[in-house]
C-alpha positions in Angstrom: -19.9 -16.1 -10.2 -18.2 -14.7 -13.4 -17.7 -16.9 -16.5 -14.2 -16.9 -15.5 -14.7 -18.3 -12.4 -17.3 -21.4 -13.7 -14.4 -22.1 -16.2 -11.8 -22.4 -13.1 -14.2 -24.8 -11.8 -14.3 -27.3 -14.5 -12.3 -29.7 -15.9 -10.3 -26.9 -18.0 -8.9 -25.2 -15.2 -5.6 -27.6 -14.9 -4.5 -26.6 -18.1 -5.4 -22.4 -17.6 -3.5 -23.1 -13.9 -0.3 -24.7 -16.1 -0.4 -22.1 -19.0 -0.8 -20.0 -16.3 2.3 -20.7 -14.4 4.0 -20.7 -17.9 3.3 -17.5 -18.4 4.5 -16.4 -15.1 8.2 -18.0 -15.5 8.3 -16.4 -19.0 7.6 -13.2 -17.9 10.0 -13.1 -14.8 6.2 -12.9 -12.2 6.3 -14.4 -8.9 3.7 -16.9 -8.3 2.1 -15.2 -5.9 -1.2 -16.1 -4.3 -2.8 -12.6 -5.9 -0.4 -13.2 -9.4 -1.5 -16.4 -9.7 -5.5 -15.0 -9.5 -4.7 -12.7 -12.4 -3.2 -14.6 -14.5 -5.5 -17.5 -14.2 -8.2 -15.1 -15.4 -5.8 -13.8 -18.4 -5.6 -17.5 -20.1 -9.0 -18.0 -19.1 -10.3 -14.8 -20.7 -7.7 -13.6 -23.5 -10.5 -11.4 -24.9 -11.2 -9.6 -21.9 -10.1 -6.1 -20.7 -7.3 -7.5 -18.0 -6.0 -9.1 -20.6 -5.7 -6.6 -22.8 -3.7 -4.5 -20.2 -1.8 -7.3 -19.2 -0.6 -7.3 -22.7 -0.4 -4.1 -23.1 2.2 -3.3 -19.9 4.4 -7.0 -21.2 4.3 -5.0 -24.7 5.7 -1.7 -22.9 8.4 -3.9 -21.1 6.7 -3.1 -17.5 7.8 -4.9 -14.5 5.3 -6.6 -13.1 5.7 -5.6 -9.7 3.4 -6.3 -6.4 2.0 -2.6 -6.7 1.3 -3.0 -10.2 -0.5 -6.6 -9.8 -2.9 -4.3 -6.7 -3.8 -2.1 -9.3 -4.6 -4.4 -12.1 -6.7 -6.4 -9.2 -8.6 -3.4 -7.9 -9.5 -2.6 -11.8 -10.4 -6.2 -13.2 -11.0 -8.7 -10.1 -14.5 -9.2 -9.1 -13.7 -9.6 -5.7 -11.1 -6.7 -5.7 -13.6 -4.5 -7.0 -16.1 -5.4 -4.6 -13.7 -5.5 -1.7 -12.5 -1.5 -2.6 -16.1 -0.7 -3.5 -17.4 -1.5 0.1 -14.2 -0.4 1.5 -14.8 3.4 0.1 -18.7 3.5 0.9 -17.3 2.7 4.7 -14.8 5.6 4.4 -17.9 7.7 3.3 -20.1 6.9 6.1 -17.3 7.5 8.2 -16.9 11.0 7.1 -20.5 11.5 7.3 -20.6 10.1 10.8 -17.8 12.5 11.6 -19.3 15.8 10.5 -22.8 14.7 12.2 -20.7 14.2 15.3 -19.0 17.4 14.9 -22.4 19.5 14.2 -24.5 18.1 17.3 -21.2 19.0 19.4 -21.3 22.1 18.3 -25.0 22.4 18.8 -24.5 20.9 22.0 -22.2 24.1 23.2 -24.3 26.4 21.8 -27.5 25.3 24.0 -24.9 24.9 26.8 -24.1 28.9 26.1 -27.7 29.8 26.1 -28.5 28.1 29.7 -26.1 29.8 31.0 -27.4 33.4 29.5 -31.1 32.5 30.5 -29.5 31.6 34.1 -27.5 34.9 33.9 -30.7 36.7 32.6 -33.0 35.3 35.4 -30.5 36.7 38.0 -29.9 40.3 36.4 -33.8 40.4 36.1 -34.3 39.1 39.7 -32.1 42.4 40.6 -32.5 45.0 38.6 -35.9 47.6 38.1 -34.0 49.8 35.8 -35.7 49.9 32.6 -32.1 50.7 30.3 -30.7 47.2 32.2 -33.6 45.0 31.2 -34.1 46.4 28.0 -30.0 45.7 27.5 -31.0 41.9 29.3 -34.1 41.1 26.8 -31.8 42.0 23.6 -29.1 39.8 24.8 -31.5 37.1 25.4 -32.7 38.0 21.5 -28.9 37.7 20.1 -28.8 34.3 22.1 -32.0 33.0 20.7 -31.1 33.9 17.4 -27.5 31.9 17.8 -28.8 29.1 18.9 -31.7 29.4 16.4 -29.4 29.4 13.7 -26.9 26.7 14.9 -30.1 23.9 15.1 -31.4 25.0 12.1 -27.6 24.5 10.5 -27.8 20.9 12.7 -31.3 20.0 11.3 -29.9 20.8 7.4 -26.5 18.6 7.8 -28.7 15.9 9.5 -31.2 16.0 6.9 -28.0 16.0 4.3 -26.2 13.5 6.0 -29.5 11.5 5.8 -29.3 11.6 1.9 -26.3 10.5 1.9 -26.6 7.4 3.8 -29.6 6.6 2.0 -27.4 7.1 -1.1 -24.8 4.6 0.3 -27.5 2.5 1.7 -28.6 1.9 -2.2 -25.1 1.5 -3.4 -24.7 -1.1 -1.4 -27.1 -2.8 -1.9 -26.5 -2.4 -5.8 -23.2 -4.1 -4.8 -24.7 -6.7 -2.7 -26.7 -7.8 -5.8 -23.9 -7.9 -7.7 -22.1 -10.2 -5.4 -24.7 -12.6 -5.6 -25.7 -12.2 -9.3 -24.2 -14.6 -12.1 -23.4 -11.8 -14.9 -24.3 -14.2 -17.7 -27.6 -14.9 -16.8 -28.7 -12.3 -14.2 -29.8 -15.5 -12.0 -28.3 -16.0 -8.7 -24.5 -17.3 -8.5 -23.4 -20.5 -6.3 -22.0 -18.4 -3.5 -25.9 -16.7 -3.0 -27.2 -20.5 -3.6 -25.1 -21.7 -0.9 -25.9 -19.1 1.5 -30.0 -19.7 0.6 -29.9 -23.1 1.0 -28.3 -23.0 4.8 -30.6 -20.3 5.4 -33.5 -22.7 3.9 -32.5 -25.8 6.1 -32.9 -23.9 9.0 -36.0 -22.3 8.0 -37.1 -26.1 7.7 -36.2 -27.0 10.9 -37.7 -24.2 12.8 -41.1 -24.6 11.3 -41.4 -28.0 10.5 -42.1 -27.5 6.7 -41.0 -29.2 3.7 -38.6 -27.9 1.3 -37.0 -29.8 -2.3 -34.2 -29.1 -4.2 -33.6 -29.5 -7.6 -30.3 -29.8 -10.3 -31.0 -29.3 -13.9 -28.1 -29.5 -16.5 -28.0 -28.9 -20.2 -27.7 -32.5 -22.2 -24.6 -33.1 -24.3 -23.4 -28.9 -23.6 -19.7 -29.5 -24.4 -20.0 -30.8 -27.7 -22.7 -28.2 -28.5 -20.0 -25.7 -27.1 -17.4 -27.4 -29.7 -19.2 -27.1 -32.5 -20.9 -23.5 -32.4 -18.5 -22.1 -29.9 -18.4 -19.9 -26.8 -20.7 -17.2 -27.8 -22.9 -19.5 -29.0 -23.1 -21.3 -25.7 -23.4 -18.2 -23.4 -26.9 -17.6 -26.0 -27.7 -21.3 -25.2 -27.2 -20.7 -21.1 -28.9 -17.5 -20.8 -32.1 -19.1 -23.0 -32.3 -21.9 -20.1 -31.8 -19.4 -17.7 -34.5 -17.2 -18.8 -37.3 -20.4 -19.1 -35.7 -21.4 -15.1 -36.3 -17.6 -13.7 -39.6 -17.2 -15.0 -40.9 -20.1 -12.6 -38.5 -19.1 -10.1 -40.6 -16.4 -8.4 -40.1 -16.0 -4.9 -40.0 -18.1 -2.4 -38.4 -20.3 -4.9 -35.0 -19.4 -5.4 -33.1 -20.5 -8.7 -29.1 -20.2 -9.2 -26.5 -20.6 -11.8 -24.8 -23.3 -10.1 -21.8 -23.8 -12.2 -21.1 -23.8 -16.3 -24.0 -25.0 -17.7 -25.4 -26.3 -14.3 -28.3 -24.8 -12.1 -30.1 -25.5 -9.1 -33.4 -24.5 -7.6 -34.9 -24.3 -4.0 -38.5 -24.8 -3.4 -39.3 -24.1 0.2 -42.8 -25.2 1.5 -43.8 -27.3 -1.7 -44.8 -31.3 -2.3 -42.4 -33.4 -4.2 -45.2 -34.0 -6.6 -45.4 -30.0 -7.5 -41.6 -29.9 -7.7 -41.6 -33.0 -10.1 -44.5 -30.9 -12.4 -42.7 -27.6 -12.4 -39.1 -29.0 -13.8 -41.3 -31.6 -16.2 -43.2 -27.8 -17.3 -39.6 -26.3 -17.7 -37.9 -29.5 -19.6 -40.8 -29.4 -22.3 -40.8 -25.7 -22.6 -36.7 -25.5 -23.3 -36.9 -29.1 -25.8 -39.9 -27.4 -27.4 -38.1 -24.5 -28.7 -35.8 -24.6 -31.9 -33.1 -22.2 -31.5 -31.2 -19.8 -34.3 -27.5 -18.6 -33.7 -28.0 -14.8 -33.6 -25.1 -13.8 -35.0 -25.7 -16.1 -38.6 -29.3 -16.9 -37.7 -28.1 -20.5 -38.9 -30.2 -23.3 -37.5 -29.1 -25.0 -33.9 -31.6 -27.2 -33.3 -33.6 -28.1 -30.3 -31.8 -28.5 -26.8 -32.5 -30.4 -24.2 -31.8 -30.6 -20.1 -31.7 -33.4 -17.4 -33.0 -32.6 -13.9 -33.2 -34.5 -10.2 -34.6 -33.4 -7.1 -34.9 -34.6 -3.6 -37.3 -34.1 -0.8 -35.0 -32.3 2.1 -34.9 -35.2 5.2 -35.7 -33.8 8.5 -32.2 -32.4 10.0 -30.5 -33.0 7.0 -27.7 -31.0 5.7 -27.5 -29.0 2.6 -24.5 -30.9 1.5 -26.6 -34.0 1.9 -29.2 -32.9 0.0 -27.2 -31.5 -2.4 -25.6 -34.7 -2.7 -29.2 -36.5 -3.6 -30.4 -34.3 -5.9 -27.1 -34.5 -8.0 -27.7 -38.8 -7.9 -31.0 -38.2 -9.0 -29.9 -35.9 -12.4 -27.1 -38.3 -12.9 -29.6 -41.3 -12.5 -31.5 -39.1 -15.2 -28.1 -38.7 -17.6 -28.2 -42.5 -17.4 -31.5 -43.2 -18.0 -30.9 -41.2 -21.6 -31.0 -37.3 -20.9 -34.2 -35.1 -21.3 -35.9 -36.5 -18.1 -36.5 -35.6 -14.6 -36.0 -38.4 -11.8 -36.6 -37.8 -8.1 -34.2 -39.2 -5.9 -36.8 -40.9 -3.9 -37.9 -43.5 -6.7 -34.7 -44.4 -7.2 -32.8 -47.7 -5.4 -31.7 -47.2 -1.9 -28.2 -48.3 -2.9 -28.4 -45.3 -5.3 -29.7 -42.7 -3.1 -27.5 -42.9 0.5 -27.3 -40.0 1.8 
């Protein structure tokens, strides 16, 4: 998820969606579903490069018309980009598929052609003893072998290209893919990958029986921190956490920017009492640490961050689960930040699922 999009889920997104609609009016812009997306993200993002053109076409007295909004969406929108990126690897493979198709048919008729001059061959052979027709007979059979030679060998060198190429596209894809699923500030998974993992760990759970926990860590008393030192400042503060989460996050664990300063983890196969070590190991390491802004190398103190986990019930949903863990770093917010609580110590009342 882009920092844009984390800002559109928090409590600032009301006034970016009014500013936004301001904006609109002013500048004579239908509110259209795909309007509305853009310029969301250019009151959200004034700095960035969408909103820099934006500006740039309202400056040159450009209508803002539905073509015009397309292109600014293929060239800034995350999902536009992606969408256009996987739509042009498709036409690719397409093409590819097309002139594969086209050489084994050709091929095809060419092997056709040379059955029939071996079946003419056999007969004219079968017939004649005259030494000028045979001779005549074996050098057409040469010609033909040499055609057909030549056409799989021109086969075998587009199949062998065309392979390339799909390998290529296989890798861009997959390069997209992990951009998809990759939170650009901190290179850790983004909530629509952590979504998608946990299902797929639920069921993994059910099949075989196993445990699995989840975990919610936030950073204590962010927004004011935010305030004070400002954006920037924050993004070094996130991507600091970040770094501390992933290095404990190997595989099959599975950590994810959740939201703003929010992130969740996934630990398949591992006892509530591991779990509780691992996010007690990662809440000293990030307290322990004084941190210096880089830009004034001024002091900033020591942060700190909350966590809560919960054992996964059998059957039970992500949502659910989800839901626990959440109680259980609020139950640690209350209980005066810096701590981890599992959601199993704490009062029934507290933790319904």
């Amino acid at each position: 998820m882009s920092d844009v999009e984390t800002t559109l889920r928090g409590p600032e997104a009301y006034k970016i969606a009014a500013r936004a609609v301001e904006l609109m009016e002013r500048h004579q812009v239908w509110p259209t579903a795909l309007n509305f997306e853009l310029w969301t993200h250019y009151v959200a993002d004034p700095d960035g490069a969408l909103a820099r053109e934006l500006t740039r076409l309202i400056s040159l007295g450009e209508p803002m018309t539905e073509l015009v909004s397309e292109e600014l969406a293929a060239a800034y929108l995350p999902k536009a980009r992606l969408n256009e990126q996987i739509r042009d690897a498709g036409d690719l493979l397409s093409k590819e598929l097309e002139a594969v198709a086209k050489a084994i048919q050709n091929a095809q008729k060419s092997n056709a052609a040379f059955g029939k001059e071996l079946a003419g061959a056999s007969k004219s052979l079968d017939k004649s003893t005259d030494v000028e027709a045979i001779k005549i007979v074996v050098d057409n059979l040469a010609e033909a072998t040499r055609r057909v030679h030549k056409e799989n060998q021109s086969l075998e060198t587009r199949l062998a290209d065309s392979t390339a190429e799909v390998e290529r596209l296989r890798e861009h894809l997959e390069q997209v893919r992990r951009d998809a699923t990759t939170d650009g500030l901190t290179n850790l998974a983004n909530r629509k990958a952590f979504d998608e993992e946990l299902d797929r760990a639920c069921a993994d759970a059910d099949d075989s029986g196993t445990t699995l926990c989840l975990a919610v860590l936030d950073i204590d008393h962010f927004k004011g921190f935010n305030d004070t030192w400002g954006h920037q400042t924050g993004d070094q503060v996130i991507r600091y956490v970040a770094s501390v989460i992933g290095r404990v996050a190997a595989p099959p664990r599975f950590a994810a920017r959740y939201g703003g300063e929010e992130f969740a983890m996934i630990f398949p196969r591992e006892a509530s009492a591991i779990v509780a070590t691992t996010l007690e190991e990662i809440r000293v390491e990030v307290s322990s640490r004084m941190l210096k802004r880089r830009s004034t190398n001024e002091d900033l103190g020591a942060i700190t961050i909350s966590s809560g986990f919960a054992e996964r019930r059998p059957n039970e949903t992500g949502h659910s689960i989800m839901e626990r863990a959440d109680a259980a770093l609020y139950a640690s917010k209350r209980g005066g930040r810096n701590r981890v609580t599992a959601a199993e110590a704490m009062p029934a009342s507290a933790n319904a699922a």
